[in-house]
Amino acid sequence: DVEIDGIRLGDVWDQTLIIDGKSYPSFQEIEKIVTSVHIKPVILVLAHGDGHPNNIIVTPHGKWRVIDTEYVANNLWKEPLIRYLFWWRSDATLNLEQPYLSISNGLNIHYRCGLPPECFEIEKEGLAVASRMASFAGDSNWQQQFKVLMAVYFWRRMMYQPRYGRQEYLIPLLGEGIKSLFGDVVKI
């Protein structure tokens, strides 16, 4: 059972979630939504599997080299794109105030984050690529699948934060995952 900010999430599993005054379904309902979206592999691509800026080096001659290749495999085309796009949101985010949880008419998730402006341009370009890939693949349900994969990516990143001494990012990642699932982080 996960505990954040002194609150066991299992104890509030069926309560409404509130972020910035906006109500979201409970964890119990979110679990149903996430598990109901079927993500079928329309097109698999050979991909790095852990693509983010820390795994790219630039030689003195300006050539790009990919390192840390132990996860190279055939992947659902959406997964490597999401990992690259939302690495920025999970690891380049800065807390602008101390995040915290409280219980009042549901679980209130309080946080305020900022991102470097370049991140928004990266997201815009990445989503344009996603749209073209979906069109090419005939993938008509890609937006809903993308939202689920984004949410899961944020939640997966939560497990690494204590290891990196970034405990204070657990709450923003929790909140961004919830908001992603409902299209309130990135408009797709």
PDB file of C-alpha atoms in Angstrom:
ATOM      1  CA  ASP A   1       0.000   0.000   0.000  1.00  0.00           C
ATOM      2  CA  VAL A   2       1.470   3.344  -1.068  1.00  0.00           C
ATOM      3  CA  GLU A   3       1.744   6.103   1.490  1.00  0.00           C
ATOM      4  CA  ILE A   4       2.376   9.706   0.486  1.00  0.00           C
ATOM      5  CA  ASP A   5       2.524  12.668   2.835  1.00  0.00           C
ATOM      6  CA  GLY A   6       1.259  10.474   5.693  1.00  0.00           C
ATOM      7  CA  ILE A   7      -1.852   9.309   3.794  1.00  0.00           C
ATOM      8  CA  ARG A   8      -2.230   5.683   2.710  1.00  0.00           C
ATOM      9  CA  LEU A   9      -3.776   5.785  -0.761  1.00  0.00           C
ATOM     10  CA  GLY A  10      -5.621   2.528  -0.057  1.00  0.00           C
ATOM     11  CA  ASP A  11      -7.511   4.341   2.722  1.00  0.00           C
ATOM     12  CA  VAL A  12      -8.856   6.918   0.244  1.00  0.00           C
ATOM     13  CA  TRP A  13      -9.289   4.544  -2.727  1.00  0.00           C
ATOM     14  CA  ASP A  14     -12.995   5.286  -3.140  1.00  0.00           C
ATOM     15  CA  GLN A  15     -12.908   9.046  -2.459  1.00  0.00           C
ATOM     16  CA  THR A  16     -13.236  11.820  -5.013  1.00  0.00           C
ATOM     17  CA  LEU A  17      -9.893  13.312  -6.046  1.00  0.00           C
ATOM     18  CA  ILE A  18      -9.610  17.103  -6.139  1.00  0.00           C
ATOM     19  CA  ILE A  19      -6.813  18.958  -7.919  1.00  0.00           C
ATOM     20  CA  ASP A  20      -6.854  22.762  -8.080  1.00  0.00           C
ATOM     21  CA  GLY A  21     -10.539  22.759  -7.145  1.00  0.00           C
ATOM     22  CA  LYS A  22     -11.493  20.393  -9.973  1.00  0.00           C
ATOM     23  CA  SER A  23     -13.024  17.028  -9.064  1.00  0.00           C
ATOM     24  CA  TYR A  24     -11.828  13.795 -10.628  1.00  0.00           C
ATOM     25  CA  PRO A  25     -13.103  10.232 -10.151  1.00  0.00           C
ATOM     26  CA  SER A  26     -11.733   8.126  -7.302  1.00  0.00           C
ATOM     27  CA  PHE A  27      -8.731   5.818  -7.653  1.00  0.00           C
ATOM     28  CA  GLN A  28     -11.263   2.980  -7.761  1.00  0.00           C
ATOM     29  CA  GLU A  29     -12.951   4.497 -10.859  1.00  0.00           C
ATOM     30  CA  ILE A  30      -9.618   5.439 -12.430  1.00  0.00           C
ATOM     31  CA  GLU A  31      -8.491   1.822 -12.140  1.00  0.00           C
ATOM     32  CA  LYS A  32     -11.582   0.764 -14.130  1.00  0.00           C
ATOM     33  CA  ILE A  33     -10.911   3.389 -16.810  1.00  0.00           C
ATOM     34  CA  VAL A  34      -7.243   2.449 -17.202  1.00  0.00           C
ATOM     35  CA  THR A  35      -7.906  -1.278 -17.382  1.00  0.00           C
ATOM     36  CA  SER A  36     -10.796  -0.870 -19.843  1.00  0.00           C
ATOM     37  CA  VAL A  37      -8.729   0.784 -22.576  1.00  0.00           C
ATOM     38  CA  HIS A  38      -7.437  -1.929 -24.865  1.00  0.00           C
ATOM     39  CA  ILE A  39      -4.055  -1.007 -26.288  1.00  0.00           C
ATOM     40  CA  LYS A  40      -3.393  -3.259 -29.219  1.00  0.00           C
ATOM     41  CA  PRO A  41      -0.063  -3.245 -31.054  1.00  0.00           C
ATOM     42  CA  VAL A  42      -1.109  -1.790 -34.417  1.00  0.00           C
ATOM     43  CA  ILE A  43       2.504  -1.147 -35.419  1.00  0.00           C
ATOM     44  CA  LEU A  44       5.603  -2.248 -33.539  1.00  0.00           C
ATOM     45  CA  VAL A  45       8.842  -0.344 -33.980  1.00  0.00           C
ATOM     46  CA  LEU A  46      12.413  -1.140 -33.014  1.00  0.00           C
ATOM     47  CA  ALA A  47      13.023   1.390 -30.282  1.00  0.00           C
ATOM     48  CA  HIS A  48      15.605   2.228 -27.653  1.00  0.00           C
ATOM     49  CA  GLY A  49      13.145   1.523 -24.843  1.00  0.00           C
ATOM     50  CA  ASP A  50      14.574   4.146 -22.475  1.00  0.00           C
ATOM     51  CA  GLY A  51      14.779   7.183 -24.696  1.00  0.00           C
ATOM     52  CA  HIS A  52      15.394  10.440 -22.885  1.00  0.00           C
ATOM     53  CA  PRO A  53      18.034  13.173 -23.084  1.00  0.00           C
ATOM     54  CA  ASN A  54      20.364  11.485 -20.564  1.00  0.00           C
ATOM     55  CA  ASN A  55      20.797   8.597 -23.011  1.00  0.00           C
ATOM     56  CA  ILE A  56      21.954  10.757 -25.930  1.00  0.00           C
ATOM     57  CA  ILE A  57      25.460  12.125 -26.299  1.00  0.00           C
ATOM     58  CA  VAL A  58      26.733  14.525 -28.935  1.00  0.00           C
ATOM     59  CA  THR A  59      30.245  13.933 -30.276  1.00  0.00           C
ATOM     60  CA  PRO A  60      32.716  16.808 -30.733  1.00  0.00           C
ATOM     61  CA  HIS A  61      31.791  16.609 -34.452  1.00  0.00           C
ATOM     62  CA  GLY A  62      28.090  17.157 -33.773  1.00  0.00           C
ATOM     63  CA  LYS A  63      26.967  13.556 -34.332  1.00  0.00           C
ATOM     64  CA  TRP A  64      24.329  12.127 -32.015  1.00  0.00           C
ATOM     65  CA  ARG A  65      24.986   8.785 -30.341  1.00  0.00           C
ATOM     66  CA  VAL A  66      22.517   6.718 -28.333  1.00  0.00           C
ATOM     67  CA  ILE A  67      23.837   4.985 -25.215  1.00  0.00           C
ATOM     68  CA  ASP A  68      22.329   2.672 -22.570  1.00  0.00           C
ATOM     69  CA  THR A  69      20.689   0.264 -25.000  1.00  0.00           C
ATOM     70  CA  GLU A  70      19.743  -2.680 -22.785  1.00  0.00           C
ATOM     71  CA  TYR A  71      16.004  -2.078 -23.365  1.00  0.00           C
ATOM     72  CA  VAL A  72      16.089  -2.060 -27.186  1.00  0.00           C
ATOM     73  CA  ALA A  73      13.116  -4.080 -28.415  1.00  0.00           C
ATOM     74  CA  ASN A  74      10.019  -4.012 -30.569  1.00  0.00           C
ATOM     75  CA  ASN A  75       7.687  -1.577 -28.860  1.00  0.00           C
ATOM     76  CA  LEU A  76       4.211  -0.258 -29.403  1.00  0.00           C
ATOM     77  CA  TRP A  77       4.882   2.878 -31.495  1.00  0.00           C
ATOM     78  CA  LYS A  78       3.287   5.109 -28.838  1.00  0.00           C
ATOM     79  CA  GLU A  79       5.477   3.981 -25.940  1.00  0.00           C
ATOM     80  CA  PRO A  80       8.893   5.345 -27.036  1.00  0.00           C
ATOM     81  CA  LEU A  81       7.281   8.628 -28.053  1.00  0.00           C
ATOM     82  CA  ILE A  82       5.543   8.973 -24.683  1.00  0.00           C
ATOM     83  CA  ARG A  83       8.733   8.099 -22.798  1.00  0.00           C
ATOM     84  CA  TYR A  84      10.604  10.824 -24.666  1.00  0.00           C
ATOM     85  CA  LEU A  85       7.890  13.473 -24.457  1.00  0.00           C
ATOM     86  CA  PHE A  86       6.924  13.002 -20.852  1.00  0.00           C
ATOM     87  CA  TRP A  87      10.364  12.428 -19.456  1.00  0.00           C
ATOM     88  CA  TRP A  88      10.497  16.217 -19.602  1.00  0.00           C
ATOM     89  CA  ARG A  89       7.283  16.574 -17.599  1.00  0.00           C
ATOM     90  CA  SER A  90       8.392  14.078 -14.981  1.00  0.00           C
ATOM     91  CA  ASP A  91      12.095  14.910 -14.633  1.00  0.00           C
ATOM     92  CA  ALA A  92      12.429  18.536 -15.748  1.00  0.00           C
ATOM     93  CA  THR A  93       9.523  19.765 -13.620  1.00  0.00           C
ATOM     94  CA  LEU A  94      10.250  22.202 -10.814  1.00  0.00           C
ATOM     95  CA  ASN A  95       8.045  22.541  -7.766  1.00  0.00           C
ATOM     96  CA  LEU A  96       6.991  26.167  -7.372  1.00  0.00           C
ATOM     97  CA  GLU A  97       5.554  25.514  -3.921  1.00  0.00           C
ATOM     98  CA  GLN A  98       5.621  22.687  -1.392  1.00  0.00           C
ATOM     99  CA  PRO A  99       3.158  19.980  -2.521  1.00  0.00           C
ATOM    100  CA  TYR A 100       0.879  18.314   0.016  1.00  0.00           C
ATOM    101  CA  LEU A 101      -2.204  16.127   0.371  1.00  0.00           C
ATOM    102  CA  SER A 102      -5.231  16.815   2.549  1.00  0.00           C
ATOM    103  CA  ILE A 103      -8.574  15.135   3.139  1.00  0.00           C
ATOM    104  CA  SER A 104     -11.703  17.296   2.954  1.00  0.00           C
ATOM    105  CA  ASN A 105     -14.676  16.185   0.814  1.00  0.00           C
ATOM    106  CA  GLY A 106     -12.238  13.803  -0.891  1.00  0.00           C
ATOM    107  CA  LEU A 107      -8.489  13.608  -1.360  1.00  0.00           C
ATOM    108  CA  ASN A 108      -7.128  17.069  -2.169  1.00  0.00           C
ATOM    109  CA  ILE A 109      -3.900  17.049  -4.149  1.00  0.00           C
ATOM    110  CA  HIS A 110      -2.094  20.394  -3.825  1.00  0.00           C
ATOM    111  CA  TYR A 111       0.899  21.265  -6.006  1.00  0.00           C
ATOM    112  CA  ARG A 112       2.142  23.876  -8.440  1.00  0.00           C
ATOM    113  CA  CYS A 113       4.860  23.057 -10.956  1.00  0.00           C
ATOM    114  CA  GLY A 114       6.759  24.796 -13.683  1.00  0.00           C
ATOM    115  CA  LEU A 115       8.510  23.612 -16.822  1.00  0.00           C
ATOM    116  CA  PRO A 116      11.183  25.177 -19.018  1.00  0.00           C
ATOM    117  CA  PRO A 117       9.459  26.800 -22.036  1.00  0.00           C
ATOM    118  CA  GLU A 118      11.269  24.459 -24.462  1.00  0.00           C
ATOM    119  CA  CYS A 119       9.236  21.556 -23.116  1.00  0.00           C
ATOM    120  CA  PHE A 120       6.020  22.887 -24.614  1.00  0.00           C
ATOM    121  CA  GLU A 121       7.539  23.044 -28.106  1.00  0.00           C
ATOM    122  CA  ILE A 122       8.855  19.481 -27.723  1.00  0.00           C
ATOM    123  CA  GLU A 123       5.359  18.315 -26.730  1.00  0.00           C
ATOM    124  CA  LYS A 124       3.735  20.116 -29.649  1.00  0.00           C
ATOM    125  CA  GLU A 125       6.122  18.524 -32.157  1.00  0.00           C
ATOM    126  CA  GLY A 126       5.795  15.104 -30.518  1.00  0.00           C
ATOM    127  CA  LEU A 127       2.013  15.195 -30.645  1.00  0.00           C
ATOM    128  CA  ALA A 128       2.160  16.147 -34.335  1.00  0.00           C
ATOM    129  CA  VAL A 129       4.350  13.055 -34.914  1.00  0.00           C
ATOM    130  CA  ALA A 130       1.863  10.944 -32.914  1.00  0.00           C
ATOM    131  CA  SER A 131      -1.016  12.174 -35.038  1.00  0.00           C
ATOM    132  CA  ARG A 132       0.843  11.334 -38.267  1.00  0.00           C
ATOM    133  CA  MET A 133       1.831   7.880 -36.943  1.00  0.00           C
ATOM    134  CA  ALA A 134      -1.754   7.172 -35.907  1.00  0.00           C
ATOM    135  CA  SER A 135      -3.024   8.214 -39.315  1.00  0.00           C
ATOM    136  CA  PHE A 136      -0.433   6.020 -41.047  1.00  0.00           C
ATOM    137  CA  ALA A 137      -1.277   3.061 -38.785  1.00  0.00           C
ATOM    138  CA  GLY A 138      -5.032   3.532 -39.055  1.00  0.00           C
ATOM    139  CA  ASP A 139      -5.074   3.779 -35.273  1.00  0.00           C
ATOM    140  CA  SER A 140      -8.404   5.475 -34.543  1.00  0.00           C
ATOM    141  CA  ASN A 141      -8.290   5.131 -30.731  1.00  0.00           C
ATOM    142  CA  TRP A 142      -4.797   6.520 -30.257  1.00  0.00           C
ATOM    143  CA  GLN A 143      -5.810   9.626 -28.263  1.00  0.00           C
ATOM    144  CA  GLN A 144      -7.447   7.620 -25.456  1.00  0.00           C
ATOM    145  CA  GLN A 145      -4.586   5.120 -25.488  1.00  0.00           C
ATOM    146  CA  PHE A 146      -2.080   7.977 -25.350  1.00  0.00           C
ATOM    147  CA  LYS A 147      -3.834   9.471 -22.291  1.00  0.00           C
ATOM    148  CA  VAL A 148      -3.729   6.130 -20.469  1.00  0.00           C
ATOM    149  CA  LEU A 149      -0.076   5.559 -21.352  1.00  0.00           C
ATOM    150  CA  MET A 150       0.794   9.110 -20.232  1.00  0.00           C
ATOM    151  CA  ALA A 151      -0.947   8.609 -16.899  1.00  0.00           C
ATOM    152  CA  VAL A 152       0.768   5.268 -16.334  1.00  0.00           C
ATOM    153  CA  TYR A 153       4.125   6.811 -17.266  1.00  0.00           C
ATOM    154  CA  PHE A 154       3.719   9.521 -14.613  1.00  0.00           C
ATOM    155  CA  TRP A 155       2.715   6.948 -12.007  1.00  0.00           C
ATOM    156  CA  ARG A 156       5.624   4.659 -12.933  1.00  0.00           C
ATOM    157  CA  ARG A 157       8.030   7.565 -12.502  1.00  0.00           C
ATOM    158  CA  MET A 158       6.836   7.870  -8.892  1.00  0.00           C
ATOM    159  CA  MET A 159       8.752   4.738  -7.897  1.00  0.00           C
ATOM    160  CA  TYR A 160      12.099   6.330  -8.859  1.00  0.00           C
ATOM    161  CA  GLN A 161      11.715   9.618  -7.005  1.00  0.00           C
ATOM    162  CA  PRO A 162      12.785   8.435  -3.524  1.00  0.00           C
ATOM    163  CA  ARG A 163      15.874   6.790  -5.050  1.00  0.00           C
ATOM    164  CA  TYR A 164      16.900  10.141  -6.553  1.00  0.00           C
ATOM    165  CA  GLY A 165      16.133  12.122  -3.398  1.00  0.00           C
ATOM    166  CA  ARG A 166      13.085  13.687  -5.090  1.00  0.00           C
ATOM    167  CA  GLN A 167      10.393  12.619  -2.603  1.00  0.00           C
ATOM    168  CA  GLU A 168       8.714  16.008  -3.008  1.00  0.00           C
ATOM    169  CA  TYR A 169       7.828  15.119  -6.628  1.00  0.00           C
ATOM    170  CA  LEU A 170       5.564  12.192  -5.691  1.00  0.00           C
ATOM    171  CA  ILE A 171       2.494  14.406  -5.299  1.00  0.00           C
ATOM    172  CA  PRO A 172       2.955  16.331  -8.582  1.00  0.00           C
ATOM    173  CA  LEU A 173       3.508  13.067 -10.481  1.00  0.00           C
ATOM    174  CA  LEU A 174       0.384  11.595  -8.909  1.00  0.00           C
ATOM    175  CA  GLY A 175      -1.619  14.673  -9.867  1.00  0.00           C
ATOM    176  CA  GLU A 176      -0.202  14.981 -13.383  1.00  0.00           C
ATOM    177  CA  GLY A 177      -1.030  11.310 -14.010  1.00  0.00           C
ATOM    178  CA  ILE A 178      -4.642  11.855 -12.953  1.00  0.00           C
ATOM    179  CA  LYS A 179      -4.959  15.022 -15.010  1.00  0.00           C
ATOM    180  CA  SER A 180      -3.339  13.335 -18.039  1.00  0.00           C
ATOM    181  CA  LEU A 181      -5.916  10.583 -18.029  1.00  0.00           C
ATOM    182  CA  PHE A 182      -8.646  13.197 -18.464  1.00  0.00           C
ATOM    183  CA  GLY A 183      -6.786  15.370 -20.996  1.00  0.00           C
ATOM    184  CA  ASP A 184      -6.038  18.175 -18.550  1.00  0.00           C
ATOM    185  CA  VAL A 185      -2.240  18.213 -18.921  1.00  0.00           C
ATOM    186  CA  VAL A 186      -1.659  18.050 -22.655  1.00  0.00           C
ATOM    187  CA  LYS A 187      -4.488  18.693 -25.079  1.00  0.00           C
ATOM    188  CA  ILE A 188      -4.544  15.819 -27.549  1.00  0.00           C
TER     189      ILE A 188
END
